Amino acid sequence: MPVDILLTVIAVSVIQSIFGVGVLLFGTPILLLLGYDFVEALGVLLPISISINTLQVLRHHRELDVGFYKNILIYSVPLVVIFLALVTSVKINVTPVIGVLLIFVALKSISVFIEHKVQSIVKYERVYLMVMGIVHGISNLGGSLLTVIIYSKHYPKNKTRVTAAASYATVALCQLLTLLWVGSEFTVSYFDKISLMQVGTIMFLLTEEMLYNQIDNDKYSKLFAVFLFISGILLIIKSL
């Protein structure tokens, strides 16, 4: 098993275990910087993301925002599939724009002006989710946009995570099926991918007991804002 991939998976699995996203959002650019191509990164990260998200959904499925999840299925998933199928011939760098948006949203809790601007962006939910689907299909960065709209809804922490997890798992599953449908080839072995999924699952169980269960709703909201801010900074740095 490649050590660089293993260390990446350990780090991003902890993030996803807390916030419902992170394996794809951070894992993809890290693996690209390490020399793996986009499709190979997806082949490694998608099963891990799905396994962690599935466990999160099983834990708190009763708190899922079903209406929002249905909108993900209708407005985001089809565009993710279409643009992922086209991604080998299209290269669009949306990273810096997303980075600025994340920082902007992270600051909304300390600025009434920003709060109003964020609400004006996400109130057109259907259009927003369609844009998110396109972005995720071509860059795997749609998780950042997903966190923006979920954070704007001011859910309690369990509802925040399970809604993000269910949405992200569904999108990731559709991405994986799309890659298999178009006949993508991978260099990382099937055995290594199974082992990495197990690592991700173990990290989730450890994080759940040692970190997540110790965080109350107020702290979680603040941590989520910090998560968005740091995500935005890292995405901007990556684009330079």
mmCIF file of C-alpha atoms in Angstrom:
data_model
loop_
_atom_site.group_PDB
_atom_site.id
_atom_site.type_symbol
_atom_site.label_atom_id
_atom_site.label_comp_id
_atom_site.label_asym_id
_atom_site.label_seq_id
_atom_site.Cartn_x
_atom_site.Cartn_y
_atom_site.Cartn_z
ATOM 1 C CA MET A 1 0.000 0.000 0.000
ATOM 2 C CA PRO A 2 1.424 3.420 -0.965
ATOM 3 C CA VAL A 3 2.418 5.196 2.255
ATOM 4 C CA ASP A 4 1.584 8.657 0.878
ATOM 5 C CA ILE A 5 -1.984 7.590 0.127
ATOM 6 C CA LEU A 6 -2.321 5.912 3.536
ATOM 7 C CA LEU A 7 -1.270 9.056 5.429
ATOM 8 C CA THR A 8 -3.591 11.176 3.289
ATOM 9 C CA VAL A 9 -6.530 8.867 3.991
ATOM 10 C CA ILE A 10 -5.899 8.917 7.744
ATOM 11 C CA ALA A 11 -5.882 12.728 7.825
ATOM 12 C CA VAL A 12 -8.898 13.387 5.614
ATOM 13 C CA SER A 13 -10.953 10.582 7.218
ATOM 14 C CA VAL A 14 -10.796 12.397 10.558
ATOM 15 C CA ILE A 15 -12.088 15.595 8.917
ATOM 16 C CA GLN A 16 -14.940 13.798 7.157
ATOM 17 C CA SER A 17 -15.841 11.934 10.332
ATOM 18 C CA ILE A 18 -16.524 15.276 12.027
ATOM 19 C CA PHE A 19 -18.073 17.360 9.240
ATOM 20 C CA GLY A 20 -19.524 14.827 6.781
ATOM 21 C CA VAL A 21 -17.194 15.999 3.985
ATOM 22 C CA GLY A 22 -13.431 16.111 3.610
ATOM 23 C CA VAL A 23 -12.137 12.910 2.030
ATOM 24 C CA LEU A 24 -12.815 14.185 -1.489
ATOM 25 C CA LEU A 25 -12.531 17.897 -0.741
ATOM 26 C CA PHE A 26 -9.021 17.653 0.705
ATOM 27 C CA GLY A 27 -7.942 14.221 -0.471
ATOM 28 C CA THR A 28 -8.295 15.036 -4.163
ATOM 29 C CA PRO A 29 -5.934 18.056 -4.266
ATOM 30 C CA ILE A 30 -3.455 16.283 -1.977
ATOM 31 C CA LEU A 31 -3.251 13.215 -4.226
ATOM 32 C CA LEU A 32 -2.992 15.436 -7.309
ATOM 33 C CA LEU A 33 -0.045 17.243 -5.709
ATOM 34 C CA LEU A 34 1.514 13.840 -4.948
ATOM 35 C CA GLY A 35 1.429 12.975 -8.648
ATOM 36 C CA TYR A 36 -1.724 10.879 -8.991
ATOM 37 C CA ASP A 37 -4.141 11.784 -11.779
ATOM 38 C CA PHE A 38 -7.731 12.895 -11.197
ATOM 39 C CA VAL A 39 -9.393 9.585 -12.060
ATOM 40 C CA GLU A 40 -6.923 7.601 -9.925
ATOM 41 C CA ALA A 41 -7.577 9.911 -6.984
ATOM 42 C CA LEU A 42 -11.308 9.364 -7.380
ATOM 43 C CA GLY A 43 -10.849 5.594 -7.571
ATOM 44 C CA VAL A 44 -9.060 5.629 -4.214
ATOM 45 C CA LEU A 45 -11.119 8.225 -2.360
ATOM 46 C CA LEU A 46 -14.695 7.558 -3.461
ATOM 47 C CA PRO A 47 -15.092 4.159 -1.707
ATOM 48 C CA ILE A 48 -13.628 5.601 1.515
ATOM 49 C CA SER A 49 -15.930 8.617 1.394
ATOM 50 C CA ILE A 50 -18.966 6.406 0.787
ATOM 51 C CA SER A 51 -18.113 4.034 3.654
ATOM 52 C CA ILE A 52 -17.655 6.838 6.215
ATOM 53 C CA ASN A 53 -20.780 8.686 5.075
ATOM 54 C CA THR A 54 -22.835 5.484 5.217
ATOM 55 C CA LEU A 55 -21.874 4.938 8.853
ATOM 56 C CA GLN A 56 -22.783 8.555 9.645
ATOM 57 C CA VAL A 57 -26.183 8.187 7.999
ATOM 58 C CA LEU A 58 -26.877 4.960 9.902
ATOM 59 C CA ARG A 59 -26.088 6.754 13.178
ATOM 60 C CA HIS A 60 -28.480 9.689 12.700
ATOM 61 C CA HIS A 61 -30.741 8.885 9.728
ATOM 62 C CA ARG A 62 -33.854 10.128 11.558
ATOM 63 C CA GLU A 63 -32.459 13.677 11.549
ATOM 64 C CA LEU A 64 -31.876 13.831 7.796
ATOM 65 C CA ASP A 65 -33.417 16.812 5.958
ATOM 66 C CA VAL A 66 -35.299 14.670 3.431
ATOM 67 C CA GLY A 67 -36.521 17.632 1.368
ATOM 68 C CA PHE A 68 -32.997 18.939 0.837
ATOM 69 C CA TYR A 69 -31.720 15.432 0.046
ATOM 70 C CA LYS A 70 -34.398 15.015 -2.649
ATOM 71 C CA ASN A 71 -33.250 18.274 -4.242
ATOM 72 C CA ILE A 72 -29.683 16.910 -4.332
ATOM 73 C CA LEU A 73 -30.956 13.856 -6.226
ATOM 74 C CA ILE A 74 -32.907 15.944 -8.708
ATOM 75 C CA TYR A 75 -30.676 18.968 -9.331
ATOM 76 C CA SER A 76 -27.099 17.941 -8.501
ATOM 77 C CA VAL A 77 -26.609 14.240 -9.217
ATOM 78 C CA PRO A 78 -27.458 14.268 -12.966
ATOM 79 C CA LEU A 79 -25.014 17.138 -13.596
ATOM 80 C CA VAL A 80 -22.294 15.451 -11.559
ATOM 81 C CA VAL A 81 -22.573 12.361 -13.775
ATOM 82 C CA ILE A 82 -22.645 14.331 -17.039
ATOM 83 C CA PHE A 83 -19.682 16.563 -16.240
ATOM 84 C CA LEU A 84 -17.599 13.783 -14.712
ATOM 85 C CA ALA A 85 -18.020 11.842 -17.963
ATOM 86 C CA LEU A 86 -16.712 14.908 -19.830
ATOM 87 C CA VAL A 87 -13.949 15.824 -17.387
ATOM 88 C CA THR A 88 -11.134 14.124 -19.295
ATOM 89 C CA SER A 89 -11.535 16.609 -22.149
ATOM 90 C CA VAL A 90 -12.437 19.733 -20.164
ATOM 91 C CA LYS A 91 -10.174 21.492 -17.648
ATOM 92 C CA ILE A 92 -11.697 24.393 -15.742
ATOM 93 C CA ASN A 93 -10.065 25.882 -12.652
ATOM 94 C CA VAL A 94 -12.813 26.978 -10.266
ATOM 95 C CA THR A 95 -10.702 26.525 -7.136
ATOM 96 C CA PRO A 96 -9.934 30.202 -6.325
ATOM 97 C CA VAL A 97 -13.584 31.236 -6.701
ATOM 98 C CA ILE A 98 -14.711 28.502 -4.323
ATOM 99 C CA GLY A 99 -11.943 29.419 -1.887
ATOM 100 C CA VAL A 100 -13.125 33.030 -1.668
ATOM 101 C CA LEU A 101 -16.737 31.880 -1.227
ATOM 102 C CA LEU A 102 -15.802 29.597 1.674
ATOM 103 C CA ILE A 103 -13.953 32.372 3.505
ATOM 104 C CA PHE A 104 -16.879 34.717 2.892
ATOM 105 C CA VAL A 105 -19.371 32.241 4.380
ATOM 106 C CA ALA A 106 -17.112 31.397 7.319
ATOM 107 C CA LEU A 107 -17.250 35.052 8.408
ATOM 108 C CA LYS A 108 -21.034 35.324 8.335
ATOM 109 C CA SER A 109 -21.402 34.643 12.062
ATOM 110 C CA ILE A 110 -19.553 37.872 12.888
ATOM 111 C CA SER A 111 -21.107 40.109 10.227
ATOM 112 C CA VAL A 112 -24.790 40.836 9.638
ATOM 113 C CA PHE A 113 -23.913 42.126 6.150
ATOM 114 C CA ILE A 114 -22.226 38.862 5.184
ATOM 115 C CA GLU A 115 -25.071 36.863 6.741
ATOM 116 C CA HIS A 116 -27.569 38.649 4.479
ATOM 117 C CA LYS A 117 -25.362 38.154 1.410
ATOM 118 C CA VAL A 118 -24.976 34.431 2.101
ATOM 119 C CA GLN A 119 -28.722 34.039 2.450
ATOM 120 C CA SER A 120 -29.223 35.872 -0.838
ATOM 121 C CA ILE A 121 -26.854 33.411 -2.543
ATOM 122 C CA VAL A 122 -28.337 30.191 -1.191
ATOM 123 C CA LYS A 123 -32.022 31.150 -1.341
ATOM 124 C CA TYR A 124 -32.061 30.106 -5.007
ATOM 125 C CA GLU A 125 -31.487 26.552 -3.851
ATOM 126 C CA ARG A 126 -32.254 24.721 -7.090
ATOM 127 C CA VAL A 127 -29.910 26.850 -9.180
ATOM 128 C CA TYR A 128 -27.252 26.644 -6.466
ATOM 129 C CA LEU A 129 -27.452 22.837 -6.390
ATOM 130 C CA MET A 130 -27.159 22.666 -10.176
ATOM 131 C CA VAL A 131 -23.995 24.784 -10.071
ATOM 132 C CA MET A 132 -22.707 22.550 -7.289
ATOM 133 C CA GLY A 133 -23.285 19.477 -9.456
ATOM 134 C CA ILE A 134 -21.307 20.971 -12.338
ATOM 135 C CA VAL A 135 -18.449 22.040 -10.062
ATOM 136 C CA HIS A 136 -18.266 18.634 -8.405
ATOM 137 C CA GLY A 137 -18.296 16.813 -11.712
ATOM 138 C CA ILE A 138 -15.341 18.745 -13.130
ATOM 139 C CA SER A 139 -13.262 19.306 -9.990
ATOM 140 C CA ASN A 140 -14.467 17.118 -7.084
ATOM 141 C CA LEU A 141 -14.782 20.339 -5.039
ATOM 142 C CA GLY A 142 -18.567 20.349 -4.801
ATOM 143 C CA GLY A 143 -18.322 19.320 -1.167
ATOM 144 C CA SER A 144 -17.215 22.836 -0.337
ATOM 145 C CA LEU A 145 -20.367 24.279 -1.896
ATOM 146 C CA LEU A 146 -22.435 21.651 -0.108
ATOM 147 C CA THR A 147 -21.005 22.747 3.242
ATOM 148 C CA VAL A 148 -21.843 26.372 2.439
ATOM 149 C CA ILE A 149 -25.544 25.765 1.875
ATOM 150 C CA ILE A 150 -25.889 23.333 4.784
ATOM 151 C CA TYR A 151 -24.070 25.693 7.155
ATOM 152 C CA SER A 152 -26.439 28.484 6.121
ATOM 153 C CA LYS A 153 -29.421 26.438 7.362
ATOM 154 C CA HIS A 154 -28.288 26.552 11.021
ATOM 155 C CA TYR A 155 -29.041 22.891 11.702
ATOM 156 C CA PRO A 156 -28.085 21.185 15.001
ATOM 157 C CA LYS A 157 -24.806 19.284 14.666
ATOM 158 C CA ASN A 158 -26.262 15.805 14.038
ATOM 159 C CA LYS A 159 -28.646 17.104 11.380
ATOM 160 C CA THR A 160 -25.821 19.090 9.784
ATOM 161 C CA ARG A 161 -23.556 16.069 9.524
ATOM 162 C CA VAL A 162 -26.133 13.471 8.472
ATOM 163 C CA THR A 163 -27.574 15.746 5.767
ATOM 164 C CA ALA A 164 -24.098 16.456 4.413
ATOM 165 C CA ALA A 165 -23.158 12.777 4.681
ATOM 166 C CA ALA A 166 -26.244 11.439 2.900
ATOM 167 C CA SER A 167 -25.925 13.994 0.105
ATOM 168 C CA TYR A 168 -22.199 13.425 -0.315
ATOM 169 C CA ALA A 169 -22.477 9.624 -0.203
ATOM 170 C CA THR A 170 -25.104 9.646 -2.947
ATOM 171 C CA VAL A 171 -23.041 11.922 -5.162
ATOM 172 C CA ALA A 172 -19.905 9.835 -4.526
ATOM 173 C CA LEU A 173 -21.716 6.604 -5.397
ATOM 174 C CA CYS A 174 -22.909 8.104 -8.678
ATOM 175 C CA GLN A 175 -19.345 9.239 -9.423
ATOM 176 C CA LEU A 176 -17.987 5.748 -8.768
ATOM 177 C CA LEU A 177 -20.633 4.138 -10.986
ATOM 178 C CA THR A 178 -19.859 6.684 -13.717
ATOM 179 C CA LEU A 179 -16.143 5.833 -13.626
ATOM 180 C CA LEU A 180 -16.949 2.127 -13.899
ATOM 181 C CA TRP A 181 -19.393 2.821 -16.735
ATOM 182 C CA VAL A 182 -16.835 4.732 -18.809
ATOM 183 C CA GLY A 183 -14.263 1.974 -18.219
ATOM 184 C CA SER A 184 -11.696 3.933 -16.213
ATOM 185 C CA GLU A 185 -8.491 2.076 -15.332
ATOM 186 C CA PHE A 186 -6.753 2.309 -11.944
ATOM 187 C CA THR A 187 -3.200 1.505 -10.828
ATOM 188 C CA VAL A 188 -3.925 1.150 -7.099
ATOM 189 C CA SER A 189 -4.871 -2.482 -6.478
ATOM 190 C CA TYR A 190 -8.298 -3.651 -5.374
ATOM 191 C CA PHE A 191 -6.759 -5.114 -2.198
ATOM 192 C CA ASP A 192 -5.180 -1.767 -1.300
ATOM 193 C CA LYS A 193 -8.484 0.032 -1.845
ATOM 194 C CA ILE A 194 -10.264 -2.379 0.510
ATOM 195 C CA SER A 195 -7.518 -1.874 3.093
ATOM 196 C CA LEU A 196 -7.819 1.910 2.767
ATOM 197 C CA MET A 197 -11.597 1.667 3.262
ATOM 198 C CA GLN A 198 -10.936 -0.250 6.465
ATOM 199 C CA VAL A 199 -8.509 2.440 7.605
ATOM 200 C CA GLY A 200 -11.134 5.108 6.917
ATOM 201 C CA THR A 201 -13.748 3.152 8.876
ATOM 202 C CA ILE A 202 -11.417 2.745 11.863
ATOM 203 C CA MET A 203 -10.616 6.466 11.833
ATOM 204 C CA PHE A 204 -14.344 7.233 11.823
ATOM 205 C CA LEU A 205 -15.006 5.005 14.839
ATOM 206 C CA LEU A 206 -12.096 6.531 16.767
ATOM 207 C CA THR A 207 -13.053 10.097 15.856
ATOM 208 C CA GLU A 208 -16.699 9.477 16.748
ATOM 209 C CA GLU A 209 -15.839 8.379 20.279
ATOM 210 C CA MET A 210 -12.866 10.637 20.996
ATOM 211 C CA LEU A 211 -13.921 13.908 19.295
ATOM 212 C CA TYR A 212 -17.388 14.168 17.763
ATOM 213 C CA ASN A 213 -19.379 13.019 20.791
ATOM 214 C CA GLN A 214 -17.567 15.574 22.953
ATOM 215 C CA ILE A 215 -18.626 18.572 20.830
ATOM 216 C CA ASP A 216 -21.882 20.405 21.635
ATOM 217 C CA ASN A 217 -23.985 22.273 19.060
ATOM 218 C CA ASP A 218 -22.464 25.692 19.766
ATOM 219 C CA LYS A 219 -18.887 24.431 19.526
ATOM 220 C CA TYR A 220 -19.755 22.454 16.398
ATOM 221 C CA SER A 221 -21.112 25.560 14.669
ATOM 222 C CA LYS A 222 -17.921 27.456 15.489
ATOM 223 C CA LEU A 223 -15.740 24.546 14.359
ATOM 224 C CA PHE A 224 -17.697 24.361 11.123
ATOM 225 C CA ALA A 225 -17.005 28.042 10.481
ATOM 226 C CA VAL A 226 -13.292 27.458 11.110
ATOM 227 C CA PHE A 227 -13.429 24.444 8.789
ATOM 228 C CA LEU A 228 -14.924 26.564 6.008
ATOM 229 C CA PHE A 229 -12.372 29.350 6.537
ATOM 230 C CA ILE A 230 -9.359 27.009 6.463
ATOM 231 C CA SER A 231 -10.803 25.191 3.444
ATOM 232 C CA GLY A 232 -11.092 28.481 1.590
ATOM 233 C CA ILE A 233 -7.515 29.503 2.403
ATOM 234 C CA LEU A 234 -6.115 26.126 1.309
ATOM 235 C CA LEU A 235 -8.064 26.151 -1.955
ATOM 236 C CA ILE A 236 -6.821 29.649 -2.800
ATOM 237 C CA ILE A 237 -3.228 28.644 -1.984
ATOM 238 C CA LYS A 238 -3.571 25.531 -4.146
ATOM 239 C CA SER A 239 -4.735 27.610 -7.111
ATOM 240 C CA LEU A 240 -1.682 29.921 -7.019
#
